[in-house]
């Protein structure tokens, strides 16, 4: 419980105190909406932690303990909550948006995971393993710095792009996500292509390249800090002015909004999500593109749009490319989560549940009648790919970054 | 001392003081926790964050379109209840008189008949809300003793107020005593259960608005 | 007056025949909320009635109750009835004084043992052995206990005798109490009011003389016929209450138009009495008609029920000082909790 209540400020405390049990958060959550199982009610997922809060940190904590108004929560008890806190929550923030009391439930789940991890209750499969590996090698896929350098060189050859690796000084330091490393290596070629096109001084840094931060989603605060600070140091040491976050949701929120706190002072560089960077470049003419004669729809990553405040970028990019955009019914900040976010995609036993959650997205995309859906998060991209395969889609799932790279005018 | 004298005298004083002390304790216990530092470069300045924070207090009253079909019943019943209560408390002549005695503010009251109709609607909405809380699977899972107690502590004032206003079934004296005592019971419990959402909702929404505005996140 | 004459004979000599007595009985049964069929019975009983001895003891009082009961603007049958009852002892009215008066009391008690009505006005102080109100070296408390023992029934006249009244108001330095707090085992009627309506006493006496027992009483021992409804129920300004027309201050436009005085503190809705229908001074007026709200003077502890000018919608203020203290205690407690929470949060 100490792990949970650490870092508790007034906002988190307000969230703990304010729930009036109205039940609306359930209606925002893809897991409840698709299954009808009341256990997936967002605020219910963290019930034992509200008890712990009341006992330890609440205004009447002393009375709770003296009068036995809240039992001490045992680690045994918490085992029952594991699937609620990990398998059935993407931390997508829809619940936070619907709550009439202004409770950031998604943030509370993230905090709950700190407690769960401390108690050794992060799901043992894949997720836990990944977090350990990430700390050891800087990547959940166990890719060492040497391996990364080799990969980058291979990509440079394959795609015919000039790659910059471990330069001593550079203005821009791009990062990647572990899913890019494994599944979409083309994204690294795409970044290189665009940055070269812009004539920027840039470099990948093998001492800080994987921004995915699986430790965050696992609840491992120490691992989370380690990964984040590794990247910050890498960028700072080459005097970067801009740190580019890849197509990845949590990587962005972590670096843009939390890294400075871990660093202890404001970061010495701008942190930009790749779509923000591309939108800026397109707007001021540093990136020049051909028109793309396409009709498509777009899937927002929750951490980038709703939680991260970078909703406008992708629309600017698509417009600059001349894509005929047909938005889904709930889009932008009101988007439904693909179901794979927040580490859920990495939990094997959660696959059936994830599939059910994805059906909402599937319906909404199909309703647009578009053949192509773009996204700017590799996690979402992978979920859309897998989900589409299961649904036997004929739709194309594309990355916005790669689309821009493919459409550059010489 | 009759029960009515107690209700209008030491009962009122005691309930008021407990409510003030309890609310102050709980709110300051929350707000005086250490503020988390936010060292990331904000998207908008402090004044802008305050503006969004205050706006969020009001925008949260109307949910986004994406949520609508599923929560229409909840929002409808809850809004009816809250608005009804506001009309009764702020528009009913005796309540304005009470506020005037203690806070020197006054404003014109609504006609007694209109308040009576609204009271009936409010009472009905409360009964519907109770049924919903008992039968809806999500609410049944979430609800604890405090939820039902809080419902009762608000229901009794509305009910006794209607009976007092109608001067029916029992004497004016009896209903006046019951009405004032039931309100005092509510006041005494208010700081400690979910009823304090009357204060916390505003703080919570404003805090979320300010925090999210810093990130440009959706509010 | 011939002490053995019946009431019928006395009235007959003064020119009031059977028809007048019947008319009076009809009015009285209506006033007492009795069935109309009882009127001829009452008339017949009154005609046969013998003089009833009444001993009146005045204790810790202002004499207002006595004054009001005796005020009578024109001779009426009520006045004659007061003449007819044998008011054997009353310190303000009787001619005798000193040792003569004491002897009169002793003789009246022994002559009418078990049959006299004991009327009390004023509260009875009990503190310090009852020294705060004494007559001729005897405490009121002692006199009450002794004289009530042989009475047929006790009439507590006025709010002081009924419930303790003004002397009982906080801090009650004399330990004032009402008759019913001190006497048990005797029928007691409370006729509260500060002062009470004269018609109520005459109604109770007529009932007692006619039927040999006290009229139906409510749970506070008040005659239901007069105290069964509230001022609010009978008030002529009730339509304004219902329409929401209230005077906001004394002598404002609303007040001048005779609007309801609820907001100016009228306690009519919670006060049981017949003032709004019978009115005062032979039906001339009553406080509300004169523009002042009812102060609830026939209810127990009315003096301690808060300001006369605080409406029933309002109440006692805790005061700014106490509110400040409560606020301080709350913030202090919250701060302590937050500091402890801060320690755990790092």
GROMACS .gro file of N, CA and C in nm, chain C residues 234-327:
model
  282
  863UNK      N    1  -5.717   2.938   1.194
  863UNK     CA    2  -5.836   3.024   1.197
  863UNK      C    3  -5.807   3.167   1.156
  864UNK      N    4  -5.681   3.197   1.126
  864UNK     CA    5  -5.641   3.337   1.105
  864UNK      C    6  -5.704   3.396   0.980
  865UNK      N    7  -5.756   3.519   0.992
  865UNK     CA    8  -5.820   3.581   0.877
  865UNK      C    9  -5.720   3.618   0.768
  866UNK      N   10  -5.589   3.618   0.802
  866UNK     CA   11  -5.488   3.653   0.702
  866UNK      C   12  -5.436   3.529   0.627
  867UNK      N   13  -5.499   3.414   0.656
  867UNK     CA   14  -5.454   3.289   0.596
  867UNK      C   15  -5.452   3.293   0.444
  868UNK      N   16  -5.550   3.357   0.377
  868UNK     CA   17  -5.542   3.362   0.231
  868UNK      C   18  -5.412   3.426   0.182
  869UNK      N   19  -5.361   3.526   0.255
  869UNK     CA   20  -5.236   3.588   0.213
  869UNK      C   21  -5.119   3.492   0.229
  870UNK      N   22  -5.122   3.414   0.338
  870UNK     CA   23  -5.019   3.310   0.356
  870UNK      C   24  -5.020   3.216   0.238
  871UNK      N   25  -5.140   3.169   0.202
  871UNK     CA   26  -5.150   3.073   0.093
  871UNK      C   27  -5.107   3.132  -0.040
  872UNK      N   28  -5.132   3.262  -0.056
  872UNK     CA   29  -5.093   3.325  -0.183
  872UNK      C   30  -4.948   3.370  -0.182
  873UNK      N   31  -4.880   3.352  -0.070
  873UNK     CA   32  -4.740   3.393  -0.065
  873UNK      C   33  -4.721   3.542  -0.051
  874UNK      N   34  -4.819   3.611   0.006
  874UNK     CA   35  -4.806   3.756   0.025
  874UNK      C   36  -4.766   3.782   0.170
  875UNK      N   37  -4.643   3.822   0.188
  875UNK     CA   38  -4.590   3.841   0.323
  875UNK      C   39  -4.542   3.983   0.345
  876UNK      N   40  -4.570   4.036   0.464
  876UNK     CA   41  -4.510   4.163   0.501
  876UNK      C   42  -4.364   4.138   0.529
  877UNK      N   43  -4.276   4.224   0.475
  877UNK     CA   44  -4.133   4.204   0.492
  877UNK      C   45  -4.078   4.282   0.610
  878UNK      N   46  -4.144   4.389   0.644
  878UNK     CA   47  -4.105   4.465   0.763
  878UNK      C   48  -4.229   4.533   0.817
  879UNK      N   49  -4.220   4.573   0.944
  879UNK     CA   50  -4.336   4.638   1.004
  879UNK      C   51  -4.364   4.769   0.931
  880UNK      N   52  -4.489   4.788   0.901
  880UNK     CA   53  -4.535   4.911   0.838
  880UNK      C   54  -4.490   4.927   0.693
  881UNK      N   55  -4.446   4.818   0.626
  881UNK     CA   56  -4.419   4.832   0.483
  881UNK      C   57  -4.552   4.818   0.407
  882UNK      N   58  -4.544   4.825   0.275
  882UNK     CA   59  -4.667   4.820   0.196
  882UNK      C   60  -4.750   4.697   0.228
  883UNK      N   61  -4.681   4.583   0.233
  883UNK     CA   62  -4.752   4.458   0.260
  883UNK      C   63  -4.820   4.460   0.395
  884UNK      N   64  -4.746   4.511   0.493
  884UNK     CA   65  -4.802   4.517   0.628
  884UNK      C   66  -4.927   4.603   0.628
  885UNK      N   67  -4.920   4.713   0.557
  885UNK     CA   68  -5.036   4.804   0.557
  885UNK      C   69  -5.155   4.741   0.487
  886UNK      N   70  -5.127   4.648   0.396
  886UNK     CA   71  -5.239   4.583   0.329
  886UNK      C   72  -5.286   4.460   0.406
  887UNK      N   73  -5.228   4.439   0.521
  887UNK     CA   74  -5.274   4.329   0.607
  887UNK      C   75  -5.223   4.194   0.564
  888UNK      N   76  -5.106   4.192   0.502
  888UNK     CA   77  -5.053   4.064   0.457
  888UNK      C   78  -5.003   3.980   0.575
  889UNK      N   79  -4.979   3.854   0.545
  889UNK     CA   80  -4.938   3.758   0.648
  889UNK      C   81  -4.808   3.801   0.714
  890UNK      N   82  -4.799   3.774   0.844
  890UNK     CA   83  -4.684   3.819   0.923
  890UNK      C   84  -4.583   3.708   0.949
  891UNK      N   85  -4.589   3.600   0.870
  891UNK     CA   86  -4.498   3.487   0.891
  891UNK      C   87  -4.353   3.530   0.895
  892UNK      N   88  -4.315   3.616   0.799
  892UNK     CA   89  -4.174   3.653   0.789
  892UNK      C   90  -4.131   3.744   0.902
  893UNK      N   91  -4.228   3.801   0.973
  893UNK     CA   92  -4.194   3.888   1.085
  893UNK      C   93  -4.201   3.814   1.217
  894UNK      N   94  -4.205   3.682   1.208
  894UNK     CA   95  -4.188   3.601   1.327
  894UNK      C   96  -4.316   3.541   1.385
  895UNK      N   97  -4.429   3.554   1.315
  895UNK     CA   98  -4.554   3.501   1.370
  895UNK      C   99  -4.546   3.351   1.399
  896UNK      N  100  -4.582   3.314   1.522
  896UNK     CA  101  -4.577   3.173   1.561
  896UNK      C  102  -4.714   3.108   1.552
  897UNK      N  103  -4.805   3.173   1.482
  897UNK     CA  104  -4.940   3.121   1.466
  897UNK      C  105  -4.949   2.974   1.428
  898UNK      N  106  -4.869   2.929   1.332
  898UNK     CA  107  -4.882   2.790   1.289
  898UNK      C  108  -4.854   2.687   1.398
  899UNK      N  109  -4.781   2.723   1.500
  899UNK     CA  110  -4.747   2.623   1.603
  899UNK      C  111  -4.808   2.661   1.738
  900UNK      N  112  -4.906   2.754   1.738
  900UNK     CA  113  -4.965   2.799   1.864
  900UNK      C  114  -5.111   2.760   1.869
  901UNK      N  115  -5.147   2.687   1.972
  901UNK     CA  116  -5.285   2.645   1.990
  901UNK      C  117  -5.357   2.742   2.081
  902UNK      N  118  -5.462   2.805   2.031
  902UNK     CA  119  -5.544   2.896   2.111
  902UNK      C  120  -5.661   2.939   2.022
  903UNK      N  121  -5.754   3.015   2.081
  903UNK     CA  122  -5.873   3.054   2.004
  903UNK      C  123  -5.872   3.203   1.970
  904UNK      N  124  -5.758   3.266   1.983
  904UNK     CA  125  -5.750   3.412   1.963
  904UNK      C  126  -5.799   3.455   1.826
  905UNK      N  127  -5.769   3.373   1.724
  905UNK     CA  128  -5.804   3.415   1.588
  905UNK      C  129  -5.952   3.410   1.563
  906UNK      N  130  -6.025   3.329   1.640
  906UNK     CA  131  -6.170   3.323   1.619
  906UNK      C  132  -6.244   3.404   1.725
  907UNK      N  133  -6.211   3.385   1.853
  907UNK     CA  134  -6.282   3.459   1.958
  907UNK      C  135  -6.235   3.603   1.973
  908UNK      N  136  -6.107   3.622   1.948
  908UNK     CA  137  -6.042   3.752   1.960
  908UNK      C  138  -6.050   3.806   2.104
  909UNK      N  139  -6.000   3.926   2.125
  909UNK     CA  140  -5.988   3.983   2.259
  909UNK      C  141  -6.082   4.101   2.278
  910UNK      N  142  -6.104   4.132   2.407
  910UNK     CA  143  -6.189   4.246   2.443
  910UNK      C  144  -6.325   4.237   2.375
  911UNK      N  145  -6.385   4.122   2.399
  911UNK     CA  146  -6.519   4.099   2.344
  911UNK      C  147  -6.518   4.095   2.193
  912UNK      N  148  -6.418   4.032   2.136
  912UNK     CA  149  -6.415   4.014   1.992
  912UNK      C  150  -6.366   4.134   1.914
  913UNK      N  151  -6.292   4.225   1.980
  913UNK     CA  152  -6.247   4.346   1.912
  913UNK      C  153  -6.134   4.318   1.815
  914UNK      N  154  -6.028   4.258   1.864
  914UNK     CA  155  -5.910   4.239   1.779
  914UNK      C  156  -5.820   4.135   1.843
  915UNK      N  157  -5.711   4.104   1.776
  915UNK     CA  158  -5.608   4.019   1.835
  915UNK      C  159  -5.475   4.060   1.773
  916UNK      N  160  -5.364   4.017   1.829
  916UNK     CA  161  -5.233   4.072   1.788
  916UNK      C  162  -5.211   4.079   1.637
  917UNK      N  163  -5.242   3.974   1.567
  917UNK     CA  164  -5.217   3.973   1.423
  917UNK      C  165  -5.299   4.081   1.353
  918UNK      N  166  -5.421   4.096   1.397
  918UNK     CA  167  -5.505   4.198   1.337
  918UNK      C  168  -5.448   4.337   1.361
  919UNK      N  169  -5.378   4.352   1.473
  919UNK     CA  170  -5.314   4.480   1.504
  919UNK      C  171  -5.180   4.495   1.436
  920UNK      N  172  -5.135   4.393   1.366
  920UNK     CA  173  -5.013   4.405   1.287
  920UNK      C  174  -4.889   4.344   1.349
  921UNK      N  175  -4.906   4.269   1.459
  921UNK     CA  176  -4.790   4.205   1.521
  921UNK      C  177  -4.811   4.054   1.519
  922UNK      N  178  -4.709   3.979   1.489
  922UNK     CA  179  -4.722   3.835   1.482
  922UNK      C  180  -4.752   3.773   1.618
  923UNK      N  181  -4.813   3.656   1.614
  923UNK     CA  182  -4.841   3.581   1.737
  923UNK      C  183  -4.710   3.542   1.803
  924UNK      N  184  -4.702   3.559   1.936
  924UNK     CA  185  -4.576   3.523   2.003
  924UNK      C  186  -4.583   3.384   2.067
  925UNK      N  187  -4.697   3.315   2.045
  925UNK     CA  188  -4.708   3.177   2.092
  925UNK      C  189  -4.724   3.166   2.242
  926UNK      N  190  -4.794   3.262   2.304
  926UNK     CA  191  -4.791   3.271   2.450
  926UNK      C  192  -4.869   3.161   2.521
  927UNK      N  193  -4.946   3.080   2.451
  927UNK     CA  194  -5.018   2.973   2.519
  927UNK      C  195  -4.943   2.841   2.510
  928UNK      N  196  -4.823   2.841   2.455
  928UNK     CA  197  -4.744   2.720   2.444
  928UNK      C  198  -4.638   2.717   2.554
  929UNK      N  199  -4.603   2.596   2.601
  929UNK     CA  200  -4.499   2.587   2.704
  929UNK      C  201  -4.368   2.647   2.654
  930UNK      N  202  -4.293   2.710   2.742
  930UNK     CA  203  -4.157   2.760   2.712
  930UNK      C  204  -4.153   2.856   2.594
  931UNK      N  205  -4.262   2.929   2.570
  931UNK     CA  206  -4.262   3.017   2.454
  931UNK      C  207  -4.156   3.126   2.465
  932UNK      N  208  -4.124   3.160   2.590
  932UNK     CA  209  -4.027   3.267   2.608
  932UNK      C  210  -3.886   3.223   2.568
  933UNK      N  211  -3.859   3.089   2.573
  933UNK     CA  212  -3.726   3.040   2.541
  933UNK      C  213  -3.716   2.986   2.399
  934UNK      N  214  -3.820   3.010   2.320
  934UNK     CA  215  -3.821   2.951   2.186
  934UNK      C  216  -3.756   3.040   2.081
  935UNK      N  217  -3.665   3.124   2.122
  935UNK     CA  218  -3.600   3.211   2.025
  935UNK      C  219  -3.674   3.342   2.008
  936UNK      N  220  -3.619   3.429   1.927
  936UNK     CA  221  -3.675   3.563   1.913
  936UNK      C  222  -3.817   3.559   1.860
  937UNK      N  223  -3.900   3.651   1.905
  937UNK     CA  224  -4.035   3.663   1.853
  937UNK      C  225  -4.032   3.705   1.706
  938UNK      N  226  -3.920   3.762   1.665
  938UNK     CA  227  -3.915   3.817   1.530
  938UNK      C  228  -3.838   3.729   1.432
  939UNK      N  229  -3.791   3.614   1.483
  939UNK     CA  230  -3.731   3.516   1.393
  939UNK      C  231  -3.842   3.424   1.345
  940UNK      N  232  -3.856   3.412   1.213
  940UNK     CA  233  -3.968   3.333   1.162
  940UNK      C  234  -3.950   3.185   1.194
  941UNK      N  235  -4.058   3.111   1.173
  941UNK     CA  236  -4.051   2.967   1.194
  941UNK      C  237  -3.957   2.901   1.094
  942UNK      N  238  -3.927   2.968   0.984
  942UNK     CA  239  -3.831   2.913   0.888
  942UNK      C  240  -3.689   2.933   0.935
  943UNK      N  241  -3.670   3.014   1.033
  943UNK     CA  242  -3.535   3.041   1.081
  943UNK      C  243  -3.512   2.978   1.217
  944UNK      N  244  -3.398   3.008   1.275
  944UNK     CA  245  -3.366   2.951   1.405
  944UNK      C  246  -3.253   3.026   1.470
  945UNK      N  247  -3.195   2.963   1.571
  945UNK     CA  248  -3.087   3.028   1.644
  945UNK      C  249  -2.957   3.019   1.568
  946UNK      N  250  -2.886   3.129   1.568
  946UNK     CA  251  -2.757   3.129   1.501
  946UNK      C  252  -2.651   3.076   1.597
  947UNK      N  253  -2.556   3.003   1.542
  947UNK     CA  254  -2.445   2.956   1.625
  947UNK      C  255  -2.350   3.070   1.657
  948UNK      N  256  -2.359   3.176   1.578
  948UNK     CA  257  -2.272   3.292   1.602
  948UNK      C  258  -2.144   3.282   1.523
  949UNK      N  259  -2.088   3.397   1.487
  949UNK     CA  260  -1.966   3.400   1.407
  949UNK      C  261  -1.849   3.344   1.484
  950UNK      N  262  -1.847   3.370   1.615
  950UNK     CA  263  -1.732   3.325   1.694
  950UNK      C  264  -1.725   3.173   1.693
  951UNK      N  265  -1.841   3.110   1.723
  951UNK     CA  266  -1.841   2.964   1.726
  951UNK      C  267  -1.814   2.904   1.590
  952UNK      N  268  -1.869   2.970   1.486
  952UNK     CA  269  -1.844   2.922   1.351
  952UNK      C  270  -1.695   2.929   1.320
  953UNK      N  271  -1.633   3.038   1.361
  953UNK     CA  272  -1.489   3.052   1.340
  953UNK      C  273  -1.411   2.944   1.412
  954UNK      N  274  -1.454   2.915   1.533
  954UNK     CA  275  -1.386   2.810   1.609
  954UNK      C  276  -1.401   2.675   1.539
  955UNK      N  277  -1.523   2.647   1.492
  955UNK     CA  278  -1.547   2.520   1.423
  955UNK      C  279  -1.459   2.510   1.300
  956UNK      N  280  -1.453   2.620   1.226
  956UNK     CA  281  -1.369   2.624   1.106
  956UNK      C  282  -1.224   2.597   1.142
   0.00000   0.00000   0.00000
